[in-house]
Amino acid sequence: MSYVAPLKDMLFAITELAGIDRLSGLPGCEDATSDTARAVLEEAARLHEDVLAPLNIDGDRNPSAWQDGVVTATPGFKDAFRQFAEGGWQGLQHPSGYGGQDLPKLLSTPCIEMLNAANLSLGLCPLLTDGAIEALLTAGSEEQKQRYVPKLISGEWTGTMNLTEPQAGSDLALVRTRAEPQADGSFKLFGTKIFITWGEHDMATNIAHLVLARTPSAPEGVKGISLFLVPKFLVNEDGSLGERNDVHCVSIEHKLGIKASPTAVLQFGDHGGAIGYLVGEENHGLEYMFIMMNAARFAVGVQGVAISDRAYQHAVAYAKERVQSRPVNGSAKQSVAIIQHPDVRRMLSTMRALTEGARALAYVAASHCDFAHRHPDEATRARHQAIYEYLVPIVKGWSTEMSLEVTSLGVQVHGGMGFIEETGAAQYYRDARILPIYEGTTAIQANDLVGRKTARDGGEVAALLLAQIDATLAEIEAHASYRSSAAFQAMYRHLSSGRDALNSAVRFVVEHVRRDPNAVFAGSVHYLTLAGIVLAGWQLARSLVLAADKRDEDLAFYDAKIATAHSYATQLLPRALALEASIRDARDGEGVLALREDQF
Amino acid sequence: MSYVAPLKDMLFAITELAGIDRLSGLPGCEDATSDTARAVLEEAARLHEDVLAPLNIDGDRNPSAWQDGVVTATPGFKDAFRQFAEGGWQGLQHPSGYGGQDLPKLLSTPCIEMLNAANLSLGLCPLLTDGAIEALLTAGSEEQKQRYVPKLISGEWTGTMNLTEPQAGSDLALVRTRAEPQADGSFKLFGTKIFITWGEHDMATNIAHLVLARTPSAPEGVKGISLFLVPKFLVNEDGSLGERNDVHCVSIEHKLGIKASPTAVLQFGDHGGAIGYLVGEENHGLEYMFIMMNAARFAVGVQGVAISDRAYQHAVAYAKERVQSRPVNGSAKQSVAIIQHPDVRRMLSTMRALTEGARALAYVAASHCDFAHRHPDEATRARHQAIYEYLVPIVKGWSTEMSLEVTSLGVQVHGGMGFIEETGAAQYYRDARILPIYEGTTAIQANDLVGRKTARDGGEVAALLLAQIDATLAEIEAHASYRSSAAFQAMYRHLSSGRDALNSAVRFVVEHVRRDPNAVFAGSVHYLTLAGIVLAGWQLARSLVLAADKRDEDLAFYDAKIATAHSYATQLLPRALALEASIRDARDGEGVLALREDQF
């Protein structure tokens, strides 16, 4: 099943919802216009549709393979990655001074979506390299930047993030990898890192591992973690490759999905010590790692959108082709394509509405990030940064959980064929399952949303967003279409309830987090889900108004936008009611925490 | 990870919720007492825990294999199935006249749960054999019964159901397999059947295929389908095996899960015609097949409970062992077992509450089936039969959809380890995915619930159940614990809302199904889900009252029951609100059907 990048939907989200034209007024963004967007996306679509997408199923059938420490990527991947790199796609969002394109996040985001929809396993390699680039640009020395970043941007080398150890998953305080200082200012690293995505492979000539480790004098816990750069091959003064470093891949995992992406166990220092270079200041590793993590978390959220869209496209194609049973309303005497059956339509509408809602939310978040980095006014920058940071755990947590539902519906639409691997729908179901886990599980995202993003400012940013929802509600109610349009009325009704539910949840979090943290954190995933449902619904409410206004320009396209928003309003926004009721009833930790540890 | 049959929970459901003692007053059920139940379940637990459960992961790693038409089961399966058969477990619910044990469904159901929790792939073989036995007992000739049923019950032979063809999945009107009458009264069959579970294997000496096909004179559509018995080896007069019949397995599927269970493509008549015998009357095949299907559907619902329990046990064990991060409420300075973290607790509580609720509903349904078959009073039998039939699509549809959520949470509790196949959690996630598909997808169940089970009697049976919920609500409100117990109050509040939501959905279905079938059928899965959530919640409400009354007899056990009901009330019952809102808003098919076919 081929993938077709939804260019029109993407451009609608970029132009109408995220308002790219407001971006182009910012310094350095003069070129960020709808026309640029179209040109970039069309170019990206060609590569991803033609080269990367067809390899997706190959990667599942013929995963990356390990032998004697060497990992060979699925046949075709090396060449596809070379084309990706040569096209400049790795450098999209990185500074032109290092060979990048310096495009705003609002334009790199749809490209990242395409990459991951085309090939999630392959897409992980550039995703991790982006993280390594950002860490080096933020905290690396000038020499490190000059020596590594251009090679990473050109795709000659790739990057990794080495956080997890067998005993240290979500809890980085438990990291044990040691870094011993050497006379020349470098370090020797000793330890085992697990779950290292693309930690070893043959698609690039070198790999820059960014590794969390402890120096001998480091304090206990997360305050004693430093960040090190450990290249697979040492790099000579002139930039050429030197000796093989003492970091070796001792195995790769046998996984449920994303099988083409090698998940490595890396052994550092088994043969005398892996040479590493401190990045930034000692004991500040976690801080830098969070910079990488935050970018990566956003990108993983986009992966959720991406795989949902791929699963949706696959399911729609099958539902239009598969003929089975007569219509329930007796409108035909013959069997019809299953897309005509109401429940199949419900499933496809749900898949589509969730995907479009999550996409809109991610793109709008990306534009806040761009304003936060480029707006001349400091207060404006700060406001956008705060909104972006509030949205990141939602984009990561909600869009990935949402992708489980969408890929599962994708299997269901296929009936028995969905369970047969050759059909392809099952691969999305398996691949997606990692998304709510890596780069911080949904609970970790929810804790971040509750703690750093809601409780810390007393719900101030949340209130800002709620006020924007109110403005959209007012716009809907005042709109000329309101009286005659069932979609407008349904959206007004359900978004109002959703808004109230979100407000109530925010109040609950702010008021109870100190005196009853267990109750609040027991409802934290519900809160994140509720925020996702309502904020994505709000984006589709905005899309509804915009589509109604522009309807005459392109009836088919805008009517589908109106219908998608209508479907989201009636089928998805009501979930806010249930979530809010569960959060509210967690008061004193009763109910959800009623079962004690020993009762399980 | 080993499986431990939850004997105490099962006995609670059998004795307290489904009221086995009322059954033992019925003719033929004199032995159906709590003591018998305990004895049977303990015996079953030994076999399933020790023999079948350890093979579950082997079946995934080393699936059934096809070569040259011969299918070899996973090593160990043949011997395990022999032990199962020799223990008499295949005959549990079948008549003693044919070698069965004649136990009520209320006692066979927990055994079926254990079998499928221990080994879902292996469990499918007896499940399909049960269907074949029921079809033959219902419609077979005396000779067919005598010749086949004892061998099927003893496990020397197994049975299959052959419905699906490449063009005929849910829509059996499209069946094309031909049956040509022969001079001796037998038929020759020609055609291809797909998705035939355990359609070929080496665990038994013969396989009795029950096959839907058309005779030359048959009318079009489902009214022209007959049922045939096509043995793999012909059976001589004396019961010994004769010639190999012309039915051959040309391939088995490469599936997402239940890999040890061979899913066969069977070719009938490629070498002159497969000899088959008409079962019952010509053109009545669908009717008989529905008898098999209904039993199988119930059993598949129990599979949903089974795999959920297995996934729950696996997740609890990991959560108690895995140490990671300090508690959010600052109650410890050290990292703790993750079961102490509120969101892990929420996930485990949700898994447990859903599993217990679904189990209770299935067991109560089983007891209605027993009353329907054995009560001396005809009107009473009819009432129980109607309730049982209302519950079957819910047990099938809801418990299996529920198992997707539970097995997904099971992966999530494991974090990154959940994505690694060796951990085992991913297998449940993959295995469960077939459950809402085979034996009729959730949409098919929902259509049955809407059409035959709700609209046809104007919601009468649903009203009967709603009245019983009202009685439970009154009991809760009048209970001595009501004032002091948060669990009682939460259950009263949320079950009341749930009851109203279910009532509203039933009214909507009854009032709109004729004039706006698309709207009703677009909401049919929501209605089924709502009914599942509320009816399972009602069972846990009954369990709450019973537990409060018996608390002093076993504090640890009954307090856990109270806590589980409390958790269900606050975390799961609120979903009824969202579902009802979505159903109500489907009026005129707007919203959910807003997107036209060409807009996808």
mmCIF file of C-alpha atoms in Angstrom, chain B residues 201-480:
data_model
loop_
_atom_site.group_PDB
_atom_site.id
_atom_site.type_symbol
_atom_site.label_atom_id
_atom_site.label_comp_id
_atom_site.label_asym_id
_atom_site.label_seq_id
_atom_site.Cartn_x
_atom_site.Cartn_y
_atom_site.Cartn_z
ATOM 1 C CA HIS B 201 -3.048 -30.320 12.225
ATOM 2 C CA ASP B 202 -1.483 -33.404 13.770
ATOM 3 C CA MET B 203 -3.042 -33.286 17.259
ATOM 4 C CA ALA B 204 -5.891 -35.683 16.404
ATOM 5 C CA THR B 205 -6.346 -38.632 14.079
ATOM 6 C CA ASN B 206 -9.291 -37.136 12.224
ATOM 7 C CA ILE B 207 -10.939 -33.748 11.694
ATOM 8 C CA ALA B 208 -14.678 -33.246 11.215
ATOM 9 C CA HIS B 209 -15.114 -30.192 9.014
ATOM 10 C CA LEU B 210 -18.545 -28.570 9.139
ATOM 11 C CA VAL B 211 -18.878 -26.758 5.855
ATOM 12 C CA LEU B 212 -21.334 -24.274 4.391
ATOM 13 C CA ALA B 213 -22.058 -24.952 0.729
ATOM 14 C CA ARG B 214 -24.771 -24.723 -1.917
ATOM 15 C CA THR B 215 -26.585 -27.574 -3.612
ATOM 16 C CA PRO B 216 -27.326 -27.154 -7.344
ATOM 17 C CA SER B 217 -30.997 -26.369 -6.749
ATOM 18 C CA ALA B 218 -30.380 -23.913 -3.897
ATOM 19 C CA PRO B 219 -31.902 -20.427 -4.019
ATOM 20 C CA GLU B 220 -29.622 -17.381 -4.109
ATOM 21 C CA GLY B 221 -28.337 -15.750 -0.953
ATOM 22 C CA VAL B 222 -28.358 -17.029 2.601
ATOM 23 C CA LYS B 223 -31.504 -19.060 2.089
ATOM 24 C CA GLY B 224 -29.653 -21.435 -0.200
ATOM 25 C CA ILE B 225 -26.911 -22.494 2.160
ATOM 26 C CA SER B 226 -26.686 -26.014 3.525
ATOM 27 C CA LEU B 227 -24.436 -27.528 6.158
ATOM 28 C CA PHE B 228 -22.216 -30.494 5.378
ATOM 29 C CA LEU B 229 -20.026 -32.758 7.405
ATOM 30 C CA VAL B 230 -16.764 -33.411 5.582
ATOM 31 C CA PRO B 231 -14.351 -35.613 7.506
ATOM 32 C CA LYS B 232 -10.628 -35.429 6.753
ATOM 33 C CA PHE B 233 -10.594 -39.231 6.703
ATOM 34 C CA LEU B 234 -13.755 -41.077 5.758
ATOM 35 C CA VAL B 235 -15.176 -43.144 8.585
ATOM 36 C CA ASN B 236 -16.000 -46.799 8.065
ATOM 37 C CA GLU B 237 -19.139 -48.476 9.323
ATOM 38 C CA ASP B 238 -17.256 -49.829 12.332
ATOM 39 C CA GLY B 239 -15.952 -46.383 13.182
ATOM 40 C CA SER B 240 -12.417 -47.048 11.956
ATOM 41 C CA LEU B 241 -10.768 -44.592 9.607
ATOM 42 C CA GLY B 242 -11.019 -45.103 5.876
ATOM 43 C CA GLU B 243 -9.686 -43.213 2.898
ATOM 44 C CA ARG B 244 -8.250 -39.725 2.978
ATOM 45 C CA ASN B 245 -10.977 -37.337 1.794
ATOM 46 C CA ASP B 246 -10.400 -34.726 -0.910
ATOM 47 C CA VAL B 247 -10.001 -31.764 1.421
ATOM 48 C CA HIS B 248 -6.504 -30.367 1.606
ATOM 49 C CA CYS B 249 -4.740 -27.579 3.374
ATOM 50 C CA VAL B 250 -2.936 -25.565 0.718
ATOM 51 C CA SER B 251 -1.442 -23.006 3.091
ATOM 52 C CA ILE B 252 -1.682 -21.472 6.525
ATOM 53 C CA GLU B 253 -1.664 -17.752 7.268
ATOM 54 C CA HIS B 254 1.153 -15.634 8.609
ATOM 55 C CA LYS B 255 -0.643 -13.795 11.389
ATOM 56 C CA LEU B 256 -0.228 -10.961 13.885
ATOM 57 C CA GLY B 257 -0.945 -13.295 16.804
ATOM 58 C CA ILE B 258 -2.280 -16.679 17.937
ATOM 59 C CA LYS B 259 0.522 -18.019 15.787
ATOM 60 C CA ALA B 260 0.403 -21.530 17.171
ATOM 61 C CA SER B 261 -3.159 -21.907 15.961
ATOM 62 C CA PRO B 262 -2.973 -22.842 12.281
ATOM 63 C CA THR B 263 -5.352 -20.759 10.166
ATOM 64 C CA ALA B 264 -5.875 -22.874 7.121
ATOM 65 C CA VAL B 265 -6.871 -22.344 3.541
ATOM 66 C CA LEU B 266 -8.774 -25.522 2.706
ATOM 67 C CA GLN B 267 -9.295 -26.706 -0.819
ATOM 68 C CA PHE B 268 -12.300 -28.989 -1.294
ATOM 69 C CA GLY B 269 -12.615 -31.241 -4.324
ATOM 70 C CA ASP B 270 -9.457 -30.547 -6.312
ATOM 71 C CA HIS B 271 -9.065 -34.281 -6.870
ATOM 72 C CA GLY B 272 -12.555 -35.394 -7.812
ATOM 73 C CA GLY B 273 -14.669 -33.969 -5.009
ATOM 74 C CA ALA B 274 -14.640 -34.004 -1.212
ATOM 75 C CA ILE B 275 -17.210 -36.431 0.139
ATOM 76 C CA GLY B 276 -19.638 -34.695 2.465
ATOM 77 C CA TYR B 277 -22.837 -35.538 4.293
ATOM 78 C CA LEU B 278 -25.748 -33.198 4.629
ATOM 79 C CA VAL B 279 -26.376 -32.147 8.219
ATOM 80 C CA GLY B 280 -30.057 -31.545 8.939
ATOM 81 C CA GLU B 281 -32.224 -30.192 6.177
ATOM 82 C CA GLU B 282 -31.083 -28.750 2.892
ATOM 83 C CA ASN B 283 -30.952 -24.927 2.800
ATOM 84 C CA HIS B 284 -31.102 -24.681 6.574
ATOM 85 C CA GLY B 285 -27.342 -24.450 6.948
ATOM 86 C CA LEU B 286 -27.250 -20.890 8.162
ATOM 87 C CA GLU B 287 -29.666 -21.664 10.968
ATOM 88 C CA TYR B 288 -27.460 -24.524 12.234
ATOM 89 C CA MET B 289 -24.348 -22.485 11.729
ATOM 90 C CA PHE B 290 -25.842 -19.817 13.965
ATOM 91 C CA ILE B 291 -26.208 -22.380 16.721
ATOM 92 C CA MET B 292 -22.490 -23.079 16.460
ATOM 93 C CA MET B 293 -21.744 -19.382 16.085
ATOM 94 C CA ASN B 294 -23.708 -18.357 19.137
ATOM 95 C CA ALA B 295 -21.895 -20.845 21.325
ATOM 96 C CA ALA B 296 -18.603 -19.821 19.740
ATOM 97 C CA ARG B 297 -19.356 -16.130 20.159
ATOM 98 C CA PHE B 298 -19.933 -16.554 23.845
ATOM 99 C CA ALA B 299 -16.707 -18.547 24.115
ATOM 100 C CA VAL B 300 -14.770 -15.862 22.248
ATOM 101 C CA GLY B 301 -16.064 -13.314 24.748
ATOM 102 C CA VAL B 302 -14.660 -15.560 27.462
ATOM 103 C CA GLN B 303 -11.357 -15.570 25.565
ATOM 104 C CA GLY B 304 -11.377 -11.795 25.982
ATOM 105 C CA VAL B 305 -11.720 -12.204 29.741
ATOM 106 C CA ALA B 306 -9.060 -14.916 29.722
ATOM 107 C CA ILE B 307 -6.341 -13.035 27.899
ATOM 108 C CA SER B 308 -7.094 -9.910 29.919
ATOM 109 C CA ASP B 309 -6.540 -11.810 33.130
ATOM 110 C CA ARG B 310 -3.302 -13.294 31.851
ATOM 111 C CA ALA B 311 -2.051 -9.851 30.785
ATOM 112 C CA TYR B 312 -3.103 -8.426 34.149
ATOM 113 C CA GLN B 313 -1.237 -11.071 36.105
ATOM 114 C CA HIS B 314 1.868 -10.498 34.004
ATOM 115 C CA ALA B 315 1.717 -6.735 34.507
ATOM 116 C CA VAL B 316 1.138 -6.961 38.255
ATOM 117 C CA ALA B 317 4.137 -9.246 38.671
ATOM 118 C CA TYR B 318 6.354 -6.805 36.772
ATOM 119 C CA ALA B 319 5.021 -3.750 38.587
ATOM 120 C CA LYS B 320 5.748 -5.308 41.958
ATOM 121 C CA GLU B 321 9.289 -6.226 40.955
ATOM 122 C CA ARG B 322 10.475 -3.277 38.868
ATOM 123 C CA VAL B 323 11.982 -0.503 40.991
ATOM 124 C CA GLN B 324 12.024 2.947 39.426
ATOM 125 C CA SER B 325 11.672 6.547 40.678
ATOM 126 C CA ARG B 326 10.619 7.981 44.004
ATOM 127 C CA PRO B 327 6.943 8.347 44.989
ATOM 128 C CA VAL B 328 5.269 11.587 43.855
ATOM 129 C CA ASN B 329 3.948 12.286 47.337
ATOM 130 C CA GLY B 330 7.438 12.207 48.818
ATOM 131 C CA SER B 331 6.606 9.256 51.056
ATOM 132 C CA ALA B 332 10.002 7.657 50.399
ATOM 133 C CA LYS B 333 13.464 8.981 49.589
ATOM 134 C CA GLN B 334 14.372 5.875 47.603
ATOM 135 C CA SER B 335 13.121 4.527 44.328
ATOM 136 C CA VAL B 336 10.178 2.205 44.837
ATOM 137 C CA ALA B 337 8.442 -0.613 42.994
ATOM 138 C CA ILE B 338 6.487 1.005 40.199
ATOM 139 C CA ILE B 339 3.210 -0.395 41.518
ATOM 140 C CA GLN B 340 3.434 2.419 44.053
ATOM 141 C CA HIS B 341 3.226 5.098 41.351
ATOM 142 C CA PRO B 342 -0.316 6.425 40.919
ATOM 143 C CA ASP B 343 -0.517 6.010 37.159
ATOM 144 C CA VAL B 344 0.753 2.444 37.259
ATOM 145 C CA ARG B 345 -1.855 1.784 39.934
ATOM 146 C CA ARG B 346 -4.504 3.378 37.721
ATOM 147 C CA MET B 347 -3.519 1.144 34.813
ATOM 148 C CA LEU B 348 -3.513 -2.016 36.917
ATOM 149 C CA SER B 349 -6.822 -1.094 38.575
ATOM 150 C CA THR B 350 -8.366 -0.476 35.182
ATOM 151 C CA MET B 351 -7.097 -3.813 33.870
ATOM 152 C CA ARG B 352 -8.409 -5.611 36.925
ATOM 153 C CA ALA B 353 -11.764 -3.864 37.105
ATOM 154 C CA LEU B 354 -12.475 -4.449 33.409
ATOM 155 C CA THR B 355 -11.475 -8.090 33.644
ATOM 156 C CA GLU B 356 -13.546 -8.776 36.754
ATOM 157 C CA GLY B 357 -16.541 -6.917 35.354
ATOM 158 C CA ALA B 358 -16.410 -8.820 32.068
ATOM 159 C CA ARG B 359 -15.938 -12.132 33.863
ATOM 160 C CA ALA B 360 -18.941 -11.488 36.096
ATOM 161 C CA LEU B 361 -21.086 -10.584 33.112
ATOM 162 C CA ALA B 362 -20.058 -13.705 31.196
ATOM 163 C CA TYR B 363 -20.694 -16.028 34.126
ATOM 164 C CA VAL B 364 -24.085 -14.469 34.837
ATOM 165 C CA ALA B 365 -24.932 -14.857 31.143
ATOM 166 C CA ALA B 366 -23.887 -18.520 31.354
ATOM 167 C CA SER B 367 -26.286 -19.089 34.235
ATOM 168 C CA HIS B 368 -29.123 -17.558 32.198
ATOM 169 C CA CYS B 369 -28.279 -20.051 29.460
ATOM 170 C CA ASP B 370 -28.490 -22.886 31.987
ATOM 171 C CA PHE B 371 -31.880 -21.729 33.243
ATOM 172 C CA ALA B 372 -33.053 -21.358 29.671
ATOM 173 C CA HIS B 373 -32.195 -24.989 29.003
ATOM 174 C CA ARG B 374 -33.171 -26.623 32.238
ATOM 175 C CA HIS B 375 -35.924 -24.765 34.035
ATOM 176 C CA PRO B 376 -39.205 -26.725 34.090
ATOM 177 C CA ASP B 377 -41.370 -23.658 33.426
ATOM 178 C CA GLU B 378 -41.587 -22.630 29.794
ATOM 179 C CA ALA B 379 -42.118 -18.926 30.394
ATOM 180 C CA THR B 380 -39.161 -18.854 32.757
ATOM 181 C CA ARG B 381 -37.033 -20.651 30.198
ATOM 182 C CA ALA B 382 -38.058 -18.153 27.537
ATOM 183 C CA ARG B 383 -37.244 -15.185 29.753
ATOM 184 C CA HIS B 384 -33.784 -16.533 30.554
ATOM 185 C CA GLN B 385 -33.178 -17.392 26.917
ATOM 186 C CA ALA B 386 -34.073 -13.855 25.865
ATOM 187 C CA ILE B 387 -31.724 -12.368 28.446
ATOM 188 C CA TYR B 388 -28.959 -14.752 27.434
ATOM 189 C CA GLU B 389 -29.393 -13.853 23.787
ATOM 190 C CA TYR B 390 -29.281 -10.145 24.602
ATOM 191 C CA LEU B 391 -26.055 -10.674 26.517
ATOM 192 C CA VAL B 392 -24.222 -12.835 23.955
ATOM 193 C CA PRO B 393 -23.258 -10.032 21.543
ATOM 194 C CA ILE B 394 -22.215 -7.905 24.525
ATOM 195 C CA VAL B 395 -20.083 -10.665 26.033
ATOM 196 C CA LYS B 396 -18.543 -11.268 22.611
ATOM 197 C CA GLY B 397 -18.216 -7.668 21.429
ATOM 198 C CA TRP B 398 -17.467 -5.772 24.579
ATOM 199 C CA SER B 399 -15.244 -8.274 26.369
ATOM 200 C CA THR B 400 -13.038 -8.634 23.322
ATOM 201 C CA GLU B 401 -12.754 -4.886 22.644
ATOM 202 C CA MET B 402 -12.046 -4.531 26.351
ATOM 203 C CA SER B 403 -9.229 -7.048 26.003
ATOM 204 C CA LEU B 404 -7.504 -4.765 23.488
ATOM 205 C CA GLU B 405 -7.434 -2.017 26.098
ATOM 206 C CA VAL B 406 -6.278 -4.346 28.855
ATOM 207 C CA THR B 407 -3.510 -5.988 26.844
ATOM 208 C CA SER B 408 -2.362 -2.576 25.626
ATOM 209 C CA LEU B 409 -2.204 -1.301 29.205
ATOM 210 C CA GLY B 410 -0.286 -4.464 30.014
ATOM 211 C CA VAL B 411 2.388 -3.455 27.517
ATOM 212 C CA GLN B 412 2.396 0.104 28.859
ATOM 213 C CA VAL B 413 2.938 -1.009 32.465
ATOM 214 C CA HIS B 414 6.145 -2.699 31.278
ATOM 215 C CA GLY B 415 7.467 0.494 29.669
ATOM 216 C CA GLY B 416 10.216 -0.149 27.124
ATOM 217 C CA MET B 417 10.415 -3.794 28.170
ATOM 218 C CA GLY B 418 6.833 -4.234 27.008
ATOM 219 C CA PHE B 419 7.932 -3.663 23.427
ATOM 220 C CA ILE B 420 10.541 -6.422 23.610
ATOM 221 C CA GLU B 421 9.045 -9.740 22.563
ATOM 222 C CA GLU B 422 10.949 -11.781 25.146
ATOM 223 C CA THR B 423 9.010 -10.005 27.913
ATOM 224 C CA GLY B 424 5.793 -11.682 26.808
ATOM 225 C CA ALA B 425 3.412 -8.735 27.268
ATOM 226 C CA ALA B 426 3.465 -8.003 23.537
ATOM 227 C CA GLN B 427 2.193 -11.489 22.730
ATOM 228 C CA TYR B 428 -1.065 -10.829 24.575
ATOM 229 C CA TYR B 429 -1.412 -7.529 22.708
ATOM 230 C CA ARG B 430 -0.985 -9.344 19.393
ATOM 231 C CA ASP B 431 -3.020 -12.422 20.285
ATOM 232 C CA ALA B 432 -5.984 -10.403 21.574
ATOM 233 C CA ARG B 433 -6.287 -8.400 18.347
ATOM 234 C CA ILE B 434 -8.174 -11.194 16.566
ATOM 235 C CA LEU B 435 -10.856 -11.465 19.240
ATOM 236 C CA PRO B 436 -13.034 -8.516 18.142
ATOM 237 C CA ILE B 437 -12.807 -9.810 14.573
ATOM 238 C CA TYR B 438 -13.416 -13.549 14.356
ATOM 239 C CA GLU B 439 -16.808 -15.163 14.923
ATOM 240 C CA GLY B 440 -18.336 -11.868 13.823
ATOM 241 C CA THR B 441 -16.698 -8.466 14.173
ATOM 242 C CA THR B 442 -17.790 -6.034 16.847
ATOM 243 C CA ALA B 443 -19.942 -4.281 14.256
ATOM 244 C CA ILE B 444 -21.678 -7.583 13.485
ATOM 245 C CA GLN B 445 -22.297 -8.123 17.196
ATOM 246 C CA ALA B 446 -23.575 -4.587 17.508
ATOM 247 C CA ASN B 447 -25.921 -5.023 14.558
ATOM 248 C CA ASP B 448 -27.245 -8.174 16.207
ATOM 249 C CA LEU B 449 -27.724 -6.303 19.482
ATOM 250 C CA VAL B 450 -29.532 -3.473 17.745
ATOM 251 C CA GLY B 451 -31.621 -5.509 15.321
ATOM 252 C CA ARG B 452 -32.532 -8.908 16.731
ATOM 253 C CA LYS B 453 -31.968 -8.168 20.404
ATOM 254 C CA THR B 454 -33.300 -4.645 20.950
ATOM 255 C CA ALA B 455 -35.420 -3.351 18.097
ATOM 256 C CA ARG B 456 -37.297 -6.593 17.496
ATOM 257 C CA ASP B 457 -38.871 -6.742 20.964
ATOM 258 C CA GLY B 458 -39.116 -2.958 21.345
ATOM 259 C CA GLY B 459 -36.450 -2.952 24.034
ATOM 260 C CA GLU B 460 -38.352 -5.319 26.307
ATOM 261 C CA VAL B 461 -35.402 -7.467 27.411
ATOM 262 C CA ALA B 462 -33.262 -4.378 27.852
ATOM 263 C CA ALA B 463 -35.999 -2.962 30.102
ATOM 264 C CA LEU B 464 -35.913 -6.161 32.155
ATOM 265 C CA LEU B 465 -32.202 -5.682 32.756
ATOM 266 C CA LEU B 466 -32.621 -1.977 33.492
ATOM 267 C CA ALA B 467 -35.215 -2.874 36.127
ATOM 268 C CA GLN B 468 -32.718 -5.240 37.707
ATOM 269 C CA ILE B 469 -30.147 -2.455 37.770
ATOM 270 C CA ASP B 470 -32.725 -0.265 39.499
ATOM 271 C CA ALA B 471 -33.186 -2.968 42.105
ATOM 272 C CA THR B 472 -29.429 -3.046 42.724
ATOM 273 C CA LEU B 473 -29.355 0.755 42.974
ATOM 274 C CA ALA B 474 -32.145 0.646 45.552
ATOM 275 C CA GLU B 475 -30.232 -1.986 47.472
ATOM 276 C CA ILE B 476 -27.107 0.175 47.500
ATOM 277 C CA GLU B 477 -28.971 3.250 48.662
ATOM 278 C CA ALA B 478 -30.750 1.341 51.419
ATOM 279 C CA HIS B 479 -27.599 -0.416 52.570
ATOM 280 C CA ALA B 480 -26.171 0.201 56.021
#
